[in-house]
Tab-separated table of C-alpha atoms in Angstrom:
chain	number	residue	atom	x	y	z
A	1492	UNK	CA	247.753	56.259	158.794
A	1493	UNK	CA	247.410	52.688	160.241
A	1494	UNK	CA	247.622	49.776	157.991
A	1495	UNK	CA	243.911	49.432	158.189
A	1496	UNK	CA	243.370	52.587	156.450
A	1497	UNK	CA	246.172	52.146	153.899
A	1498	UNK	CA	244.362	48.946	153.126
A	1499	UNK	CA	241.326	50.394	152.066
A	1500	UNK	CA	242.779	53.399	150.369
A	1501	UNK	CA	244.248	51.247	147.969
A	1502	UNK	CA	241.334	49.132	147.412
A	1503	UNK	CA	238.754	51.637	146.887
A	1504	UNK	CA	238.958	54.639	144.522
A	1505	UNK	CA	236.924	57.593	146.757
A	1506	UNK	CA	235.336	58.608	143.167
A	1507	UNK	CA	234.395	55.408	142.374
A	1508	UNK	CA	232.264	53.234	145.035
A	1509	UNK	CA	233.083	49.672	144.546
A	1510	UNK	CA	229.884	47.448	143.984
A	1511	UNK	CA	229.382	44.520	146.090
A	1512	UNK	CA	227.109	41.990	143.784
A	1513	UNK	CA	224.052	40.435	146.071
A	1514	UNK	CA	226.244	36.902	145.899
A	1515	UNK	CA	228.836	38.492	148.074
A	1516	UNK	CA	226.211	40.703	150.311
A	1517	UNK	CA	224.833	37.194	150.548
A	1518	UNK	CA	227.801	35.396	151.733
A	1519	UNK	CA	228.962	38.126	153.984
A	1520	UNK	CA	225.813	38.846	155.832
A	1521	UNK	CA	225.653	34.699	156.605
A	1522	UNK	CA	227.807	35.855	159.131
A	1523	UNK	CA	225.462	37.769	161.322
A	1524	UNK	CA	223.452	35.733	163.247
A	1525	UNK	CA	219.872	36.792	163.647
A	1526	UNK	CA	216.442	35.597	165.214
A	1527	UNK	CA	213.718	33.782	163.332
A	1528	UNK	CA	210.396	35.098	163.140
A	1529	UNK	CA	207.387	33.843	160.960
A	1530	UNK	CA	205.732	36.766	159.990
A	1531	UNK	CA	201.645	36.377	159.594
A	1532	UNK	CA	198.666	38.230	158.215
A	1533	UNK	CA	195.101	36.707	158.856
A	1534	UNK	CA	191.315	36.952	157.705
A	1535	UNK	CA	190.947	36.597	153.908
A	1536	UNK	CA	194.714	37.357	153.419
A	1537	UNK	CA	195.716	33.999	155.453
A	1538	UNK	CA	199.422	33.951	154.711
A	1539	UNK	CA	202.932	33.297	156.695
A	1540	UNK	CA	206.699	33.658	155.755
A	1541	UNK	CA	209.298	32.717	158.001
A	1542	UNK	CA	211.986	36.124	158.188
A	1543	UNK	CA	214.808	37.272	159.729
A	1544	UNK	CA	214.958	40.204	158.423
A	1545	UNK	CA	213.061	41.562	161.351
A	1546	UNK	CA	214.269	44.392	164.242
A	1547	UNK	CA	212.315	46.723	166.721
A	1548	UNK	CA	212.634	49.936	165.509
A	1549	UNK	CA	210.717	52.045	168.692
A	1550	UNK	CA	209.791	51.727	172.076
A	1551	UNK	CA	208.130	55.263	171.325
A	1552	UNK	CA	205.474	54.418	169.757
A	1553	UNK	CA	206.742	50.834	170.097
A	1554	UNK	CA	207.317	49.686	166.264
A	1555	UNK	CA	209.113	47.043	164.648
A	1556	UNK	CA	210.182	46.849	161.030
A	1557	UNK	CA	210.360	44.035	158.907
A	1558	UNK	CA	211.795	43.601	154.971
A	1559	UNK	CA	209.663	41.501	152.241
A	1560	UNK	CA	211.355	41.130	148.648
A	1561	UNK	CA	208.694	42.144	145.934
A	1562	UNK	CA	208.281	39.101	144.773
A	1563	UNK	CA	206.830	36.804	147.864
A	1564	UNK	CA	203.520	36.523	148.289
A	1565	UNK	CA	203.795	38.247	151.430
A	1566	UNK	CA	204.806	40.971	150.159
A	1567	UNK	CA	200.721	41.328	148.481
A	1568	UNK	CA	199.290	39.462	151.448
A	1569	UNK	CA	200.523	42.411	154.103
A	1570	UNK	CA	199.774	45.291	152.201
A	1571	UNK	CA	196.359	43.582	151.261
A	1572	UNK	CA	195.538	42.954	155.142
A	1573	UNK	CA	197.143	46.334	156.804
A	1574	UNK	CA	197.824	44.400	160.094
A	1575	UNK	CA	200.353	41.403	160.669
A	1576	UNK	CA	201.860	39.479	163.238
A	1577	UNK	CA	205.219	38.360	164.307
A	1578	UNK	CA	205.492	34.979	166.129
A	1579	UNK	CA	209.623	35.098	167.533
A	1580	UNK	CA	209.961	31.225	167.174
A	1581	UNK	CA	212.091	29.591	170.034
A	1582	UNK	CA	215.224	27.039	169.611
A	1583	UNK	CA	212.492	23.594	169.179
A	1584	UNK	CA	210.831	25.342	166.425
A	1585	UNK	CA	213.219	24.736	163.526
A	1586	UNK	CA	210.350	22.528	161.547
A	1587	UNK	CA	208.187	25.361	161.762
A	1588	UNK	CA	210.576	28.023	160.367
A	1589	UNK	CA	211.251	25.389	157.368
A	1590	UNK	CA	207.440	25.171	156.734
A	1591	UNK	CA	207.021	28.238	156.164
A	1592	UNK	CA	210.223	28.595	154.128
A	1593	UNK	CA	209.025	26.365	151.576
A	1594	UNK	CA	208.032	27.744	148.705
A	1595	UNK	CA	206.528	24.874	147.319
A	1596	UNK	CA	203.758	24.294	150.207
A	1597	UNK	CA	200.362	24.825	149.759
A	1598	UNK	CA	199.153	28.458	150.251
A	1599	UNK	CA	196.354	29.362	151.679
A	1600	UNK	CA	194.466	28.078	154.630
A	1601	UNK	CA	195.850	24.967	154.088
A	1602	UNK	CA	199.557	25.854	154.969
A	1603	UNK	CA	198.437	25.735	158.791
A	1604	UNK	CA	196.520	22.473	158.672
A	1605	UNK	CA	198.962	20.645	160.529
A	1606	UNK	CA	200.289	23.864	162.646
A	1607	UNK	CA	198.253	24.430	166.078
A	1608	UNK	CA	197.722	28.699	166.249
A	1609	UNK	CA	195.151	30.876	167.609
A	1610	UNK	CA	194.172	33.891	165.784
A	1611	UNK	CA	195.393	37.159	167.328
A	1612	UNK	CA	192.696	39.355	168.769
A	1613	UNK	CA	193.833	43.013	167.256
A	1614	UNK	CA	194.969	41.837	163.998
A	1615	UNK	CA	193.322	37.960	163.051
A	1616	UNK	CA	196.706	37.169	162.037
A	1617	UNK	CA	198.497	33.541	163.249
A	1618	UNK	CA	199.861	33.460	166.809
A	1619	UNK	CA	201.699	30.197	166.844
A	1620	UNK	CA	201.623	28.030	169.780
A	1621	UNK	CA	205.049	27.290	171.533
A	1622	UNK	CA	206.876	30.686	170.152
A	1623	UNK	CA	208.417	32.556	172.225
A	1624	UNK	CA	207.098	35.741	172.112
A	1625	UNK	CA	204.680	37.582	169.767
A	1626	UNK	CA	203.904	41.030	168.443
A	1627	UNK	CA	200.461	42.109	166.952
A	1628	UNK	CA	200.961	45.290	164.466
A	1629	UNK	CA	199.307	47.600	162.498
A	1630	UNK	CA	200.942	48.729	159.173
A	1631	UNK	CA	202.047	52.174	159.581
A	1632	UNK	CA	204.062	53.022	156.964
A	1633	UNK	CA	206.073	50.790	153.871
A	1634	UNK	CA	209.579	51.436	151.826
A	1635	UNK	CA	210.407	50.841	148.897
A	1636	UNK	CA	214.642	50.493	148.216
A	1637	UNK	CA	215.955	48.032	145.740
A	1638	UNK	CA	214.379	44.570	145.458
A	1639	UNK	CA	212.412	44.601	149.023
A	1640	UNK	CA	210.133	46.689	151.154
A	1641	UNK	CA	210.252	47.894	154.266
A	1642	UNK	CA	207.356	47.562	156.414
A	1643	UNK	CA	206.884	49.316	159.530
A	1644	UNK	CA	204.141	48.284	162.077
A	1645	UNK	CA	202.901	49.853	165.068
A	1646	UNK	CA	202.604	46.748	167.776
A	1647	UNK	CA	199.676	47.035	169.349
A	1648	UNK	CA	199.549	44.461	171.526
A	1649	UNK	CA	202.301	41.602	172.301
A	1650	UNK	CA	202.679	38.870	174.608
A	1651	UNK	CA	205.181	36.149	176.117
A	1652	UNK	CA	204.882	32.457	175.371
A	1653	UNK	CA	206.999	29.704	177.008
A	1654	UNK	CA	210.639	30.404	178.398
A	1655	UNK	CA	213.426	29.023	176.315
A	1656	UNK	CA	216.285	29.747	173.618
A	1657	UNK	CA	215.572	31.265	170.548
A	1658	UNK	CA	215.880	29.918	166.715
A	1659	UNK	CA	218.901	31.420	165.177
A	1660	UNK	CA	220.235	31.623	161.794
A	1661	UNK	CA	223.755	32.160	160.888
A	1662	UNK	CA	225.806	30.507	158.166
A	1663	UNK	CA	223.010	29.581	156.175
A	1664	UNK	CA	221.763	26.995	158.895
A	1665	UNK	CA	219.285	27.719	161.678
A	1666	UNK	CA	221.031	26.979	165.125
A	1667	UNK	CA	220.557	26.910	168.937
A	1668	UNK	CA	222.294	29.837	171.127
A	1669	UNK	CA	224.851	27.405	173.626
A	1670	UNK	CA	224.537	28.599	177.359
A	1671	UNK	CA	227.015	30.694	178.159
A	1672	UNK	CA	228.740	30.534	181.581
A	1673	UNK	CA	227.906	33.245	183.886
């Protein structure tokens, strides 16, 4: 046994799982750096969130998932509207990602007054200008666990904006991927 294992065997009790309160899931995931996406439904459900909580899932049928706590009005606005989009922000879009962060902005229509989008052809939903890349979906299928939801969307159609470095997040701060020598 190395030292590694010894470690955990006398941390952890195999009987009894050790629970891991959301403050220190919280703290440990910060690690993980991860893309920023605003998620968007359109039409009468007019509605964005930024999230990071956001992976492909497919390339047969191409899919993506994304996770919305129970609570957000997002989490109402996409199972209202059946279709979303996902706008992958790029490294200049940090304003953007904190707009729609905000909790205390104006819902509504009125959350985009001073963002330029067009609305996507398949879905109605915000595609914002300058992002990176974008994914039109329709909601397949939705899971419950714990305090979120899963939602899984077929992408049926998605496109390429400008070239250029993506938003990250990681420690708690959005940041800007460094170049890396080749």
């Amino acid at each position: 046994m190395n030292s590694a294992s010894a470690e955990l065997d006398s941390s952890a009790s195999p009987s009894v799982p050790r629970r891991v309160g959301p403050d220190r899931l919280r703290e440990v995931m910060s690690r993980f750096a991860t893309g920023v996406t605003v998620i968007t439904v359109g039409r009468e459900h007019l509605h964005a969130m930024t999230a990071n909580a956001f992976s492909s899932l497919s390339l047969e049928p191409p899919s993506v998932l994304c996770s919305v706590g129970h609570g957000a009005v997002m989490h109402q606005a996409l199972t209202s509207a059946g279709r979303f989009a996902v706008n992958i922000l790029g490294a200049e879009q940090e304003p953007l990602a904190r707009h729609f962060a905000d909790k205390n902005r104006t819902l509504g229509a009125a959350q985009f007054d001073d963002v330029e989008w067009s609305p996507g052809e398949h879905t109605g939903a915000p595609l914002l200008a300058g992002s990176l890349a974008w994914l039109e979906c329709e909601l397949t299928a939705a899971h419950a666990f714990g305090d979120h939801t899963i939602f899984i969307g077929t992408v049926l159609e998605a496109g390429r904006g400008g070239d250029g470095r993506g938003l990250l997040f990681v420690n708690g701060a959005f940041g800007r991927p460094e170049l890396s020598a080749r």
